[in-house]
Structure formats: C-alpha cells, structure tokens
Coordinates of C-alpha atoms in Angstrom, one line a residue:
Chain A
X1 CA 9.1 -0.7 8.1
X2 CA 8.1 -3.9 10.0
X3 CA 5.4 -1.7 11.4
X4 CA 3.6 -1.9 8.0
X5 CA 2.9 -5.6 8.2
X6 CA 1.9 -5.2 11.9
X7 CA -0.5 -2.3 11.2
X8 CA -2.1 -4.3 8.4
X9 CA -2.4 -7.4 10.6
X10 CA -3.8 -5.4 13.5
X11 CA -6.4 -3.6 11.4
X12 CA -7.4 -6.8 9.6
X13 CA -7.9 -8.4 12.9
X14 CA -10.1 -5.5 14.2
X15 CA -12.1 -5.7 11.0
X16 CA -12.9 -9.4 11.6
X17 CA -10.1 -10.9 9.5
X18 CA -11.6 -10.4 6.0
X19 CA -8.1 -11.1 4.5
X20 CA -6.2 -14.4 4.9
X21 CA -2.6 -14.5 6.0
X22 CA -1.5 -15.1 2.4
X23 CA -3.5 -12.2 1.2
X24 CA -2.0 -10.0 4.0
X25 CA 1.5 -11.0 2.8
X26 CA 0.7 -9.8 -0.7
X27 CA -0.9 -6.7 0.6
X28 CA 2.2 -5.9 2.7
X29 CA 4.3 -6.0 -0.5
X30 CA 1.8 -3.7 -2.3
X31 CA 1.7 -1.3 0.6
X32 CA 5.4 -1.1 1.0
X33 CA 5.7 -0.3 -2.7
X34 CA 3.1 2.4 -2.4
X35 CA 4.9 3.9 0.7
X36 CA 8.2 3.7 -1.1
X37 CA 6.8 5.7 -4.0
X38 CA 5.1 8.3 -1.7
X39 CA 8.2 8.7 0.5
X40 CA 9.2 12.0 -1.2
X41 CA 6.0 13.5 0.0
X42 CA 6.7 12.8 3.7
X43 CA 7.1 16.2 5.3
X44 CA 8.1 15.1 8.8
X45 CA 5.0 16.5 10.5
X46 CA 4.3 13.2 12.1
X47 CA 6.5 10.3 13.0
X48 CA 7.3 8.2 9.9
X49 CA 5.5 5.2 11.4
X50 CA 2.3 7.2 12.0
X51 CA 2.6 8.7 8.5
X52 CA 2.6 5.2 7.0
X53 CA -0.6 4.3 8.8
X54 CA -2.7 6.2 6.3
X55 CA -1.4 4.1 3.4
X56 CA -1.9 0.9 5.3
X57 CA -5.5 1.7 5.9
X58 CA -6.1 2.8 2.3
X59 CA -4.6 -0.4 0.9
X60 CA -6.4 -2.6 3.4
X61 CA -9.7 -0.9 2.7
X62 CA -9.3 -1.3 -1.1
X63 CA -8.2 -4.9 -0.8
X64 CA -11.2 -5.8 1.3
X65 CA -13.5 -4.0 -1.1
X66 CA -11.9 -5.8 -4.1
X67 CA -12.3 -9.1 -2.4
X68 CA -15.9 -8.6 -1.2
X69 CA -16.9 -6.7 -4.3
X70 CA -19.3 -4.8 -2.1
X71 CA -19.1 -1.6 -0.1
X72 CA -20.9 -3.1 2.9
X73 CA -17.6 -4.6 4.3
X74 CA -16.1 -1.1 4.3
X75 CA -18.9 0.0 6.7
X76 CA -17.9 -2.9 8.9
X77 CA -14.2 -1.9 8.8
X78 CA -15.0 1.7 9.7
X79 CA -17.3 0.7 12.4
X80 CA -15.2 -2.0 14.0
X81 CA -12.1 0.0 13.6
X82 CA -13.5 2.8 15.7
X83 CA -12.3 2.6 19.3
X84 CA -14.7 1.3 21.9
X85 CA -17.1 3.6 23.5
X86 CA -16.1 5.1 26.8
X87 CA -12.5 5.8 25.8
X88 CA -12.6 9.2 27.4
X89 CA -13.8 12.6 26.3
X90 CA -10.7 13.1 24.1
X91 CA -11.4 10.0 21.9
X92 CA -12.8 10.6 18.5
X93 CA -15.8 8.2 19.2
X94 CA -16.9 10.7 21.8
X95 CA -17.7 13.0 18.9
X96 CA -18.9 10.6 16.3
X97 CA -21.5 8.7 18.3
X98 CA -23.8 11.8 18.0
X99 CA -24.0 11.6 14.2
X100 CA -25.7 9.6 11.5
X101 CA -23.8 6.6 10.3
X102 CA -22.8 8.2 7.1
X103 CA -21.7 11.5 8.8
X104 CA -19.7 9.5 11.3
X105 CA -18.0 7.5 8.6
X106 CA -17.0 10.6 6.6
X107 CA -15.7 12.4 9.7
X108 CA -13.9 9.2 10.8
X109 CA -12.3 8.7 7.4
X110 CA -11.3 12.3 7.2
X111 CA -9.8 12.8 10.7
X112 CA -8.8 9.4 11.9
X113 CA -7.8 7.7 8.6
X114 CA -6.6 11.0 7.2
X115 CA -8.1 10.5 3.8
X116 CA -8.8 13.2 1.2
X117 CA -12.4 13.8 0.1
X118 CA -11.7 12.1 -3.2
X119 CA -10.5 9.1 -1.3
X120 CA -13.5 9.2 1.0
X121 CA -15.8 9.4 -1.9
X122 CA -14.2 6.3 -3.5
X123 CA -14.3 4.4 -0.2
X124 CA -18.0 5.1 0.3
X125 CA -18.8 4.8 -3.4
X126 CA -20.3 8.2 -3.5
X127 CA -19.3 11.6 -5.0
X128 CA -16.8 14.0 -3.4
X129 CA -19.5 16.7 -3.2
X130 CA -21.8 14.3 -1.3
X131 CA -18.9 13.4 1.1
X132 CA -18.3 17.1 1.7
X133 CA -21.9 17.7 2.4
X134 CA -22.0 14.9 5.0
X135 CA -18.8 16.3 6.5
X136 CA -20.3 19.8 6.8
X137 CA -23.5 18.5 8.2
X138 CA -21.7 16.4 10.7
X139 CA -19.5 19.3 11.8
X140 CA -22.5 21.6 12.2
X141 CA -24.3 19.0 14.2
X142 CA -21.4 18.7 16.6
X143 CA -21.2 22.4 16.9
X144 CA -24.9 22.6 17.7
X145 CA -24.4 19.9 20.4
X146 CA -21.6 21.9 21.9
X147 CA -23.7 25.1 21.9
X148 CA -26.4 23.2 23.7
X149 CA -24.0 22.1 26.4
X150 CA -22.7 25.6 27.0
Chain B
X1 CA -26.6 36.2 1.7
X2 CA -29.3 33.5 1.8
X3 CA -29.0 30.6 4.3
X4 CA -28.3 28.2 1.5
X5 CA -25.5 30.4 0.0
X6 CA -24.0 30.8 3.4
X7 CA -24.0 27.1 4.0
X8 CA -22.3 26.5 0.7
X9 CA -19.7 29.1 1.6
X10 CA -19.0 27.6 5.0
X11 CA -18.8 24.1 3.5
X12 CA -16.3 25.2 0.8
X13 CA -14.2 26.9 3.5
X14 CA -14.2 23.8 5.7
X15 CA -13.4 21.4 2.9
X16 CA -10.5 23.3 1.4
X17 CA -12.4 24.6 -1.6
X18 CA -11.9 28.3 -0.9
X19 CA -8.9 30.0 -2.3
X20 CA -6.8 32.2 0.1
X21 CA -8.3 35.5 -1.2
X22 CA -11.8 34.0 -1.0
X23 CA -11.1 32.9 2.6
X24 CA -9.7 36.4 3.4
X25 CA -12.9 38.0 2.0
X26 CA -15.0 36.0 4.4
X27 CA -13.1 37.8 7.2
X28 CA -13.9 37.2 10.9
X29 CA -16.9 34.9 11.0
X30 CA -17.8 33.5 14.4
X31 CA -19.6 30.5 13.1
X32 CA -16.8 29.6 10.7
X33 CA -14.2 30.1 13.4
X34 CA -16.0 27.7 15.7
X35 CA -16.4 25.1 13.0
X36 CA -12.6 25.4 12.1
X37 CA -11.8 25.0 15.8
X38 CA -13.9 21.9 16.0
X39 CA -12.2 20.5 12.9
X40 CA -8.8 21.2 14.5
X41 CA -10.0 19.3 17.6
X42 CA -11.0 16.4 15.5
X43 CA -7.7 16.5 13.7
X44 CA -5.9 16.3 17.1
X45 CA -8.2 13.5 18.3
X46 CA -7.6 11.7 15.0
X47 CA -3.9 12.1 15.2
X48 CA -3.8 10.7 18.7
X49 CA -6.0 7.8 17.6
X50 CA -3.5 7.0 14.7
X51 CA -0.6 7.1 17.2
X52 CA -2.5 4.8 19.5
X53 CA -3.1 2.3 16.7
X54 CA 0.5 2.4 15.5
X55 CA 1.7 1.8 19.1
X56 CA -0.8 -1.1 19.4
X57 CA 0.5 -2.5 16.1
X58 CA 4.1 -2.0 17.2
X59 CA 3.4 -4.1 20.4
X60 CA 2.1 -7.0 18.3
X61 CA 4.1 -10.1 17.6
X62 CA 5.4 -10.8 14.1
X63 CA 2.8 -10.4 11.4
X64 CA 2.3 -12.8 8.5
X65 CA 5.2 -12.4 6.0
X66 CA 7.1 -10.1 8.2
X67 CA 10.3 -12.1 8.2
X68 CA 10.3 -12.3 4.4
X69 CA 9.5 -8.6 4.1
X70 CA 12.3 -7.7 6.5
X71 CA 14.8 -9.8 4.7
X72 CA 14.0 -8.2 1.4
X73 CA 14.1 -4.6 2.8
X74 CA 17.4 -5.3 4.6
X75 CA 18.9 -6.7 1.4
X76 CA 17.8 -3.8 -0.7
X77 CA 18.9 -1.2 1.8
X78 CA 22.3 -2.8 2.4
X79 CA 25.2 -1.2 0.4
X80 CA 25.9 -3.3 -2.6
X81 CA 28.3 -6.1 -1.7
X82 CA 31.1 -7.4 -3.8
X83 CA 28.9 -10.4 -4.6
X84 CA 26.1 -8.3 -6.0
X85 CA 28.6 -6.3 -8.0
X86 CA 30.0 -9.5 -9.4
X87 CA 26.5 -10.8 -10.0
X88 CA 25.7 -7.6 -11.9
X89 CA 28.8 -8.0 -14.0
X90 CA 28.0 -11.6 -14.7
X91 CA 24.5 -10.5 -15.8
X92 CA 25.9 -8.0 -18.2
X93 CA 28.3 -10.6 -19.6
X94 CA 25.6 -13.2 -19.9
X95 CA 23.3 -10.6 -21.6
X96 CA 26.0 -9.9 -24.2
X97 CA 26.4 -13.7 -24.7
X98 CA 22.7 -14.2 -25.1
X99 CA 22.5 -11.4 -27.6
X100 CA 25.4 -13.0 -29.5
X101 CA 23.7 -16.4 -29.4
X102 CA 20.3 -15.2 -30.4
X103 CA 21.2 -12.6 -33.0
X104 CA 20.0 -13.1 -36.6
X105 CA 17.0 -15.3 -37.4
X106 CA 14.2 -16.5 -35.1
X107 CA 16.5 -19.1 -33.6
X108 CA 17.0 -18.9 -29.9
X109 CA 20.3 -20.7 -29.9
X110 CA 20.4 -23.5 -27.4
X111 CA 17.6 -22.0 -25.4
X112 CA 14.6 -24.1 -24.5
X113 CA 11.0 -23.1 -24.9
X114 CA 9.1 -23.6 -21.6
X115 CA 5.9 -22.6 -20.0
X116 CA 5.0 -20.0 -22.6
X117 CA 8.3 -18.2 -22.1
X118 CA 11.6 -18.8 -23.7
X119 CA 14.3 -20.0 -21.4
X120 CA 17.1 -17.9 -22.7
X121 CA 19.9 -19.3 -20.7
X122 CA 20.9 -21.4 -17.7
X123 CA 20.1 -25.0 -17.5
X124 CA 20.0 -24.8 -13.8
X125 CA 16.2 -24.1 -13.9
X126 CA 13.5 -26.4 -15.3
X127 CA 10.7 -24.0 -14.8
X128 CA 10.2 -20.3 -14.9
X129 CA 6.5 -19.3 -15.1
X130 CA 4.4 -16.2 -14.8
X131 CA 0.8 -16.8 -13.9
X132 CA -2.1 -14.5 -13.1
X133 CA -2.9 -14.4 -9.4
X134 CA -6.6 -14.7 -8.5
X135 CA -6.0 -11.6 -6.4
X136 CA -5.0 -9.4 -9.3
X137 CA -1.2 -9.6 -9.3
X138 CA 1.1 -11.9 -11.2
X139 CA 2.8 -14.9 -9.5
X140 CA 6.3 -15.8 -10.6
X141 CA 7.3 -19.4 -9.9
X142 CA 10.6 -21.1 -10.5
X143 CA 12.1 -24.5 -10.0
X144 CA 15.8 -25.2 -10.0
X145 CA 17.0 -28.6 -11.2
X146 CA 19.4 -29.5 -8.3
X147 CA 19.1 -26.6 -5.8
X148 CA 21.4 -26.6 -2.8
X149 CA 19.7 -27.1 0.6
X150 CA 18.9 -24.6 1.9
X151 CA 18.7 -22.5 -1.2
X152 CA 18.4 -18.7 -1.6
X153 CA 17.2 -17.0 -4.7
X154 CA 17.6 -13.6 -6.2
X155 CA 15.1 -12.6 -8.8
X156 CA 15.3 -9.6 -11.2
X157 CA 12.6 -8.4 -13.5
X158 CA 13.7 -6.3 -16.5
X159 CA 12.3 -4.3 -19.3
X160 CA 13.6 -6.3 -22.3
X161 CA 13.8 -3.2 -24.5
X162 CA 16.7 -1.6 -22.6
X163 CA 17.5 -4.1 -19.9
X164 CA 16.5 -1.7 -17.1
X165 CA 15.5 -3.2 -13.8
X166 CA 11.8 -3.1 -13.1
X167 CA 12.0 -4.8 -9.8
X168 CA 14.5 -7.0 -7.9
X169 CA 14.0 -9.1 -4.9
X170 CA 16.8 -10.9 -3.2
X171 CA 17.5 -13.6 -0.7
X172 CA 14.3 -15.4 -1.1
X173 CA 13.8 -18.8 0.6
X174 CA 10.7 -19.7 -1.4
X175 CA 10.3 -20.5 -5.1
X176 CA 7.4 -18.1 -5.7
X177 CA 7.0 -14.3 -5.6
X178 CA 3.9 -12.3 -6.2
X179 CA 4.6 -9.2 -8.3
X180 CA 2.9 -6.2 -6.7
X181 CA -0.2 -5.2 -8.6
X182 CA 0.6 -1.4 -8.8
X183 CA 4.0 -2.2 -10.3
X184 CA 2.7 -4.7 -12.9
X185 CA 0.1 -2.3 -14.1
X186 CA 2.8 0.0 -15.5
X187 CA 5.1 -2.7 -16.9
X188 CA 5.6 -3.5 -20.5
X189 CA 3.5 -6.4 -21.9
X190 CA 6.6 -8.6 -22.2
X191 CA 9.3 -8.7 -19.6
X192 CA 12.6 -10.5 -19.1
X193 CA 13.2 -12.1 -15.7
X194 CA 16.2 -13.8 -14.2
X195 CA 16.7 -16.0 -11.2
X196 CA 19.9 -16.9 -9.5
X197 CA 20.2 -19.6 -6.9
X198 CA 22.7 -19.5 -4.1
X199 CA 23.7 -21.7 -1.2
X200 CA 23.8 -20.6 2.4
X201 CA 27.3 -19.2 2.0
X202 CA 26.4 -17.0 -1.0
X203 CA 28.0 -19.1 -3.7
X204 CA 26.0 -19.0 -6.9
X205 CA 24.8 -22.4 -8.1
X206 CA 22.9 -21.5 -11.2
X207 CA 21.2 -19.0 -13.3
X208 CA 18.0 -19.0 -15.4
X209 CA 16.3 -16.3 -17.5
X210 CA 13.1 -16.1 -19.5
X211 CA 11.2 -13.6 -21.5
X212 CA 7.5 -13.9 -21.2
X213 CA 4.2 -12.0 -21.7
X214 CA 2.7 -10.7 -18.5
X215 CA -0.6 -12.4 -17.8
X216 CA -3.2 -9.6 -17.2

C-alpha cells in the first residue's frame, strides 16, 4: 500500500503541487481508509495497485477542489495530468487532442481516471446528463475523424 | 426514428443507461458498434495509461508520510502480539476500574478536567486534546509527563456508549494524529480516546484516557 502515498505524490507533482507535504500526509490517511472500505468491491480485473489508482485520483481531485474552492484547479489537474503529446498513437492524448476542452476532460475522466458519470459531474460541477452529452459528442467526433481517415 | 431520438438512444447505450432488453432491441447497429469499439479502445488506452502512472509512482522515492503510513499498516496487519493482548486486557480492567470510580453522582473520582475533556485516568499524560483541523479533519494531540526517549504511542478511539473501537493507530513516534475526515463524519458526537506510551523495547510507561466532544 506504499504505492498510495507515491501515486498521490506523483499526481500532486504533475498538477503543480497544489497540496503541501503535510496535506499529502493527511490525504494519504484518508485515501487508505477509503481503499480499505472499498476493498470488498475489488474484483481482481486489474492489479491491486492499478485498482487503487482511481481512489487516489478521486481523493486528490477532491482535496485540491476543497482547498482551492474553485473548479478551475481541476481543469489544471486534468490538463497537466494528461501525458505529453507525441506519446505514440496508442496514447490517450492521441485521441483527446481532437476534442473541445470539456469533451476531452469528460473522456479523460471516464477512461483514464475510471470515474463514473456521477463522479465526473461532481468533478466538473455540472450535471450527469451534461457529462454524458459531452461524452457522446466526443465519441461521435472521434468516430467521424476516424471515418475521414479511412 | 428522428435524428434526435436516435442520438438519445445511442447516448444512453454508450453511457450504460440502456437495460439489457433495450440494448437487445437495438440489435445490430453499425454506428453503435463502431462507437462501442471506440469506447473499448479508449478503455484499453486508459488502462495502459493508469498502469504507466502506477509504474511511474512505484519508481519514485519515498513519499511524504510514507514511513509513518507503512508502520501503521504493518502494525495493524501483524497478528496480535502478546503485548497487544495484554494491553487489551489492561484496557478492559482499567475500564472496569474507571466505571467503578465514576459510578454514581457527577463526580469523576480522581480524574482531572483538562482541555475541554475529562482525563479519566492515567497521570502519565498532562494533555489530551481534540482540535478541529483547518483542513476539515480533527487533530488529536497528547503530551506525556515524562516520556521515555525515544517514545512510541498507541492511540485508540472508542465509542463511549459500548466501548467499541472506532479507530486505533499504533507505534506512533509523534504526539499528534489527524483523524481521517470520512471516519470522523460518522462518529458519535462524543468519543473516548486512550493513549499509551511505550519505550523502544515495548514496555508500557503510562496510560491516559479522555472523553471529549468532537470538534466539527
């Protein structure tokens, strides 16, 4: 479970260190407790460490939002957390760079951070139906781009 | 079906809002199949990205608080040692003693009133305090009178109604512990908490307990 503190530290660093070391320590405790409670839902479809990643991201995102009291920092987290451009055709940024910022955020939160639409809506301070609409539009846009290439 | 209704149907299918019979009724739909394939590709790319990030994190040096976290986890995961069993027995005995001392009127026996809580027992501590953390949790702070050097602390938080353990943290080097916010939210308004101080060889040097209202 040491990976939890390391994931939090790594993601915090990528987001521009919005949390201090002391805040990260507290967050590690909170996240471990969350994971402990969610452990019965682990189905073994991914490595345990990879499964914990989702909770680390959610807790970090919520902590930054509480601290900043503004959704704008979330945008920074999502943007900065995305891998750099040119990471090869298989990278998720290869897909998302063709979309509007909001569509890219929704698809990123859905597929990379593995969040539910309810969680995405909370993160983006919007409704679940709006998140779903952006998701659908984003997917359709990617499909059209692929059609154009064929 | 109008274009708008079709979009709504596809959106519901892709966001998990269609029941199995509804999805079956849609049948083979080329556009939906392509969108689902795209979503699966994104899932795969997202999973690879998560694995990459976890690998990146694993390769990092120690993170803030990692040593403290690891000690707590190891201590909790370890089979209960004889010392812990003895400590639990001592806690039960001291609880009985406390009940005996405090039964009857409002008197608290020889307990001392400190920091808004009642020090129920154990002169080994001069301070046991719960304070609201600016970050939303509750910070527990304690100060032993003559602690060994180095000192280790075990802290147990209990529901005063039945004595059940709400949270226990063991083998702490510091004299403060931030109670996790999600846990505190579901705790009773008043809790009982106990601190034991040990030396490096595990010998107990003192015990203190207090009942206090949780600052919210």
